[in-house]
PDB file of C-alpha atoms in Angstrom:
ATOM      1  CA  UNK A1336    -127.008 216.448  30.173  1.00 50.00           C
ATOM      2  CA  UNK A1337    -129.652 213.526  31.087  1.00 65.00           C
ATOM      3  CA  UNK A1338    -129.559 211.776  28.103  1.00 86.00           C
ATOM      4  CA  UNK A1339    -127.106 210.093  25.995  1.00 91.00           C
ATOM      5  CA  UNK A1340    -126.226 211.248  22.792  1.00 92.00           C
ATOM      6  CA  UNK A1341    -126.735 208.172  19.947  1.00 95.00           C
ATOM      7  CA  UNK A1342    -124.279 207.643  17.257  1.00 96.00           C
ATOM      8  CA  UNK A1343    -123.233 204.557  15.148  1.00 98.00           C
ATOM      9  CA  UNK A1344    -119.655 203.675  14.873  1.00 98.00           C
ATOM     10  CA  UNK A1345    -118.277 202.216  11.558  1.00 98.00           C
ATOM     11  CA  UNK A1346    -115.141 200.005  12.042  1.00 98.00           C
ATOM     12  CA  UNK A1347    -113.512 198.492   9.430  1.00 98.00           C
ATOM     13  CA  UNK A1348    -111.880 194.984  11.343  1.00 97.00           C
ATOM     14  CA  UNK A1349    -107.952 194.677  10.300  1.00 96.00           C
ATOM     15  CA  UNK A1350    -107.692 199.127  10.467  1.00 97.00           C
ATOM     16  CA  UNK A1351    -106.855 201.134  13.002  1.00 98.00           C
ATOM     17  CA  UNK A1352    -109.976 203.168  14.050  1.00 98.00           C
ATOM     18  CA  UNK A1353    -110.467 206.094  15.991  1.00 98.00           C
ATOM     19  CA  UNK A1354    -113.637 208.519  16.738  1.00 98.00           C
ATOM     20  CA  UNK A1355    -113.827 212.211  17.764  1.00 97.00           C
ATOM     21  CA  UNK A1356    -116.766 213.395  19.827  1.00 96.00           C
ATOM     22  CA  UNK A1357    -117.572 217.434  20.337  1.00 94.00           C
ATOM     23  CA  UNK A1358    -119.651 218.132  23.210  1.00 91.00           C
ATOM     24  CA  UNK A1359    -121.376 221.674  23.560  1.00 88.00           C
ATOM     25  CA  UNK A1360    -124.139 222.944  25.497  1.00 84.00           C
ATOM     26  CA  UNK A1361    -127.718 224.394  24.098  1.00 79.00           C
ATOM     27  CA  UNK A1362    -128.157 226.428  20.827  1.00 67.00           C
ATOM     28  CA  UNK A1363    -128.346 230.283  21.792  1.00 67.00           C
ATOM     29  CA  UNK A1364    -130.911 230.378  18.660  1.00 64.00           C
ATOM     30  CA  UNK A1365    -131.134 228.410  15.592  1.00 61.00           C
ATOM     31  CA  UNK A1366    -127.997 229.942  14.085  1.00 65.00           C
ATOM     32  CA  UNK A1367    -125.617 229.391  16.772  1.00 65.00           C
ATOM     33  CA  UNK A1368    -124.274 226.347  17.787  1.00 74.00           C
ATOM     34  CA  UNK A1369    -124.063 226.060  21.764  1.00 80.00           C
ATOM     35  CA  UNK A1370    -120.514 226.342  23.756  1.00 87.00           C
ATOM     36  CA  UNK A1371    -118.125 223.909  23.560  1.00 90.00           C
ATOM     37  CA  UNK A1372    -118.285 221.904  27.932  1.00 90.00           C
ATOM     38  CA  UNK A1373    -115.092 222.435  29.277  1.00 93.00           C
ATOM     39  CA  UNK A1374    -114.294 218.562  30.242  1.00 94.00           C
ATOM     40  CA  UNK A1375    -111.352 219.017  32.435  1.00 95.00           C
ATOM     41  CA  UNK A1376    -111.370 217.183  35.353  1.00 95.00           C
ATOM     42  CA  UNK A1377    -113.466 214.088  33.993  1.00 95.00           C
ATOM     43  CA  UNK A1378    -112.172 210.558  33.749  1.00 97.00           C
ATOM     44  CA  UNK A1379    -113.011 208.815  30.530  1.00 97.00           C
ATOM     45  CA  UNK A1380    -113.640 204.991  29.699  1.00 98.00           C
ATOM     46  CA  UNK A1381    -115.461 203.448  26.453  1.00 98.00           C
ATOM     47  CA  UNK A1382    -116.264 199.835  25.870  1.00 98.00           C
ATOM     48  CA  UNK A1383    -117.197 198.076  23.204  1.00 98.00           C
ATOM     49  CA  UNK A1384    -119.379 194.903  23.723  1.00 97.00           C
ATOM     50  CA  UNK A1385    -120.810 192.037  21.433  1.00 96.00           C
ATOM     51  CA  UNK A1386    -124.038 192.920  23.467  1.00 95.00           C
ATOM     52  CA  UNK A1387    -124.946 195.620  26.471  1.00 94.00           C
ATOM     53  CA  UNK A1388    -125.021 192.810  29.036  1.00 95.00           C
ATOM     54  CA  UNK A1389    -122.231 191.015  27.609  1.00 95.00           C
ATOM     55  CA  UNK A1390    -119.303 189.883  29.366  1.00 94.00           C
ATOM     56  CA  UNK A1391    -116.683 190.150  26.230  1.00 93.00           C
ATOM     57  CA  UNK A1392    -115.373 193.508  26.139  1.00 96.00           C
ATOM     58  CA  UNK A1393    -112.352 195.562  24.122  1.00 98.00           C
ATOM     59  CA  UNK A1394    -111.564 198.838  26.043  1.00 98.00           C
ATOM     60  CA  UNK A1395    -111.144 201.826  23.746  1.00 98.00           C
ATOM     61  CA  UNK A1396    -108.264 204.177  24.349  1.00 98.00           C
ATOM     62  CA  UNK A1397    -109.096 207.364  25.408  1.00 98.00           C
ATOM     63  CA  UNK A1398    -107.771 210.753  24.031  1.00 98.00           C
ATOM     64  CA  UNK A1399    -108.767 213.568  26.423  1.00 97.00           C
ATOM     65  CA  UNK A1400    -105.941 215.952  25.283  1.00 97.00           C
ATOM     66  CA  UNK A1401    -108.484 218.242  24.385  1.00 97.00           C
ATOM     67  CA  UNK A1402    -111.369 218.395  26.965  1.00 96.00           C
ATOM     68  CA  UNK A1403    -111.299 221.862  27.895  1.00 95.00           C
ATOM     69  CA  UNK A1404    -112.927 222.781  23.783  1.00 94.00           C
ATOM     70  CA  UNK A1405    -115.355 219.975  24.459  1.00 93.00           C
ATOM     71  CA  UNK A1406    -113.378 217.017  22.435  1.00 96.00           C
ATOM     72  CA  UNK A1407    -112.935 213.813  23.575  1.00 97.00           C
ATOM     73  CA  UNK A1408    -111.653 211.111  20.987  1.00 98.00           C
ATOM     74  CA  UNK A1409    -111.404 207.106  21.091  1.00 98.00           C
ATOM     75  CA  UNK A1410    -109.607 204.362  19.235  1.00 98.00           C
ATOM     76  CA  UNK A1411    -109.032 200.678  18.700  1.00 98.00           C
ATOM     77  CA  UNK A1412    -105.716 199.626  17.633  1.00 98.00           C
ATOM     78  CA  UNK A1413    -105.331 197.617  14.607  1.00 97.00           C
ATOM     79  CA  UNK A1414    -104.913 194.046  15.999  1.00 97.00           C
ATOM     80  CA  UNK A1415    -108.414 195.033  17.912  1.00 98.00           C
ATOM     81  CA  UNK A1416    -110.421 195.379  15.586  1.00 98.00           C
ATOM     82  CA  UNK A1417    -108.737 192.413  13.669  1.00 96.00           C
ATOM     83  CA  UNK A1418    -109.956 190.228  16.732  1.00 96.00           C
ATOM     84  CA  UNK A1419    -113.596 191.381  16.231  1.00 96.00           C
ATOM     85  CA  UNK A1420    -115.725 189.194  14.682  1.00 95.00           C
ATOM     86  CA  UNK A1421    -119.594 190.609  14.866  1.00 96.00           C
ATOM     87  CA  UNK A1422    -121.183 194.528  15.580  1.00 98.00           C
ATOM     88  CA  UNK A1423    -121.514 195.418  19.147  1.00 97.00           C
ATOM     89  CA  UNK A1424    -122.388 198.419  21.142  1.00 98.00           C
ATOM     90  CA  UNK A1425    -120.368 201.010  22.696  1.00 98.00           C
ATOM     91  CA  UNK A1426    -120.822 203.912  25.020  1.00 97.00           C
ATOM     92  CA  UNK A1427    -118.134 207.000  26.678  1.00 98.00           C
ATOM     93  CA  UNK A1428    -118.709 207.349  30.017  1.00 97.00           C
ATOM     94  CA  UNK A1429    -117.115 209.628  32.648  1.00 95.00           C
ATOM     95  CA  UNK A1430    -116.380 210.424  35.888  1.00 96.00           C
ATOM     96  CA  UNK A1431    -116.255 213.656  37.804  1.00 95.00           C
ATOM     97  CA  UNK A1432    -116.638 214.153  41.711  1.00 94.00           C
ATOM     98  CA  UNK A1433    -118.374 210.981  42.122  1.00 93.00           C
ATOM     99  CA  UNK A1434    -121.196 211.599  39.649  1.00 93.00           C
ATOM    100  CA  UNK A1435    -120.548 209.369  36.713  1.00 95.00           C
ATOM    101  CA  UNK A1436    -122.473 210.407  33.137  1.00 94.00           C
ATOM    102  CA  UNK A1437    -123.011 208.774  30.296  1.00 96.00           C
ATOM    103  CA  UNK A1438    -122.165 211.277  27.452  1.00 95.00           C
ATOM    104  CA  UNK A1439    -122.672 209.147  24.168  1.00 96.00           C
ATOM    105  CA  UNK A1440    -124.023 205.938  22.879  1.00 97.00           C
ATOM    106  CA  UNK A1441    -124.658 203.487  20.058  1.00 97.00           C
ATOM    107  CA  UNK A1442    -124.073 200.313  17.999  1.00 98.00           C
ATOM    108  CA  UNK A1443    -120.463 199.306  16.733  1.00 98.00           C
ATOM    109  CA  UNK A1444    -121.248 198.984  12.962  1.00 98.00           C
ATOM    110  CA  UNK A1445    -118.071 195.809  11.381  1.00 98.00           C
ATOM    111  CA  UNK A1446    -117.066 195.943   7.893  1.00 97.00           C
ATOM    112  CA  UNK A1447    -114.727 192.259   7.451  1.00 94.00           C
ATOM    113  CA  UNK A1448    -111.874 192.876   6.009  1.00 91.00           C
ATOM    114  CA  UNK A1449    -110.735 191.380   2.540  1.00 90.00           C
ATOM    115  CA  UNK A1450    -106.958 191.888   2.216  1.00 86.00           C
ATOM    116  CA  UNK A1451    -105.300 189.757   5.300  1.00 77.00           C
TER     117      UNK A1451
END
């Protein structure tokens, strides 16, 4: 995998918030979906920042518990996403014999909360 997948995270601030990613490898045909990548063995870390080159950052937690079918999940606690105050960007990246990869990608999408 060269390049990043892209998706847009939604978070509503004050919630707890947690994303599931499914990685798999090339479509057979145009009927199949592709193999789930066994992910055992990589070390996983997400970010999310007000911009790319930003120094503010909230580390997401990481939920690996099901690599070897491909999944890989993040979250932000409650009283994180409380302390955001504007979108951002995010990206999963791991780490695996020395070669680190970039697996997905994308803006942090905030929703303010009403009920405090």
């Amino acid at each position: 995998m060269s390049t990043p997948g892209y998706c847009d995270l939604h978070i509503y601030r004050g919630d707890d918030f947690r994303a599931e990613f499914h990685f798999a490898g090339p479509r057979p045909n145009a009927w199949t979906d592709g193999a789930p990548i066994n992910l055992t063995g990589w070390s996983f870390a997400a970010q999310w920042r007000s911009a790319p080159d930003s120094e503010e950052s909230v580390d997401f937690s990481i939920d690996a518990s099901f690599a070897a079918s491909g999944e890989v999940a993040i979250s932000l606690s409650e009283s994180q996403t409380a302390a955001l105050d504007r979108d951002g960007w995010f990206d999963l990246q791991a780490v695996k014999s020395g070669e680190t990869r970039t697996w997905v990608h994308g803006r942090c999408l905030l929703t303010k909360d009403v009920t405090r």
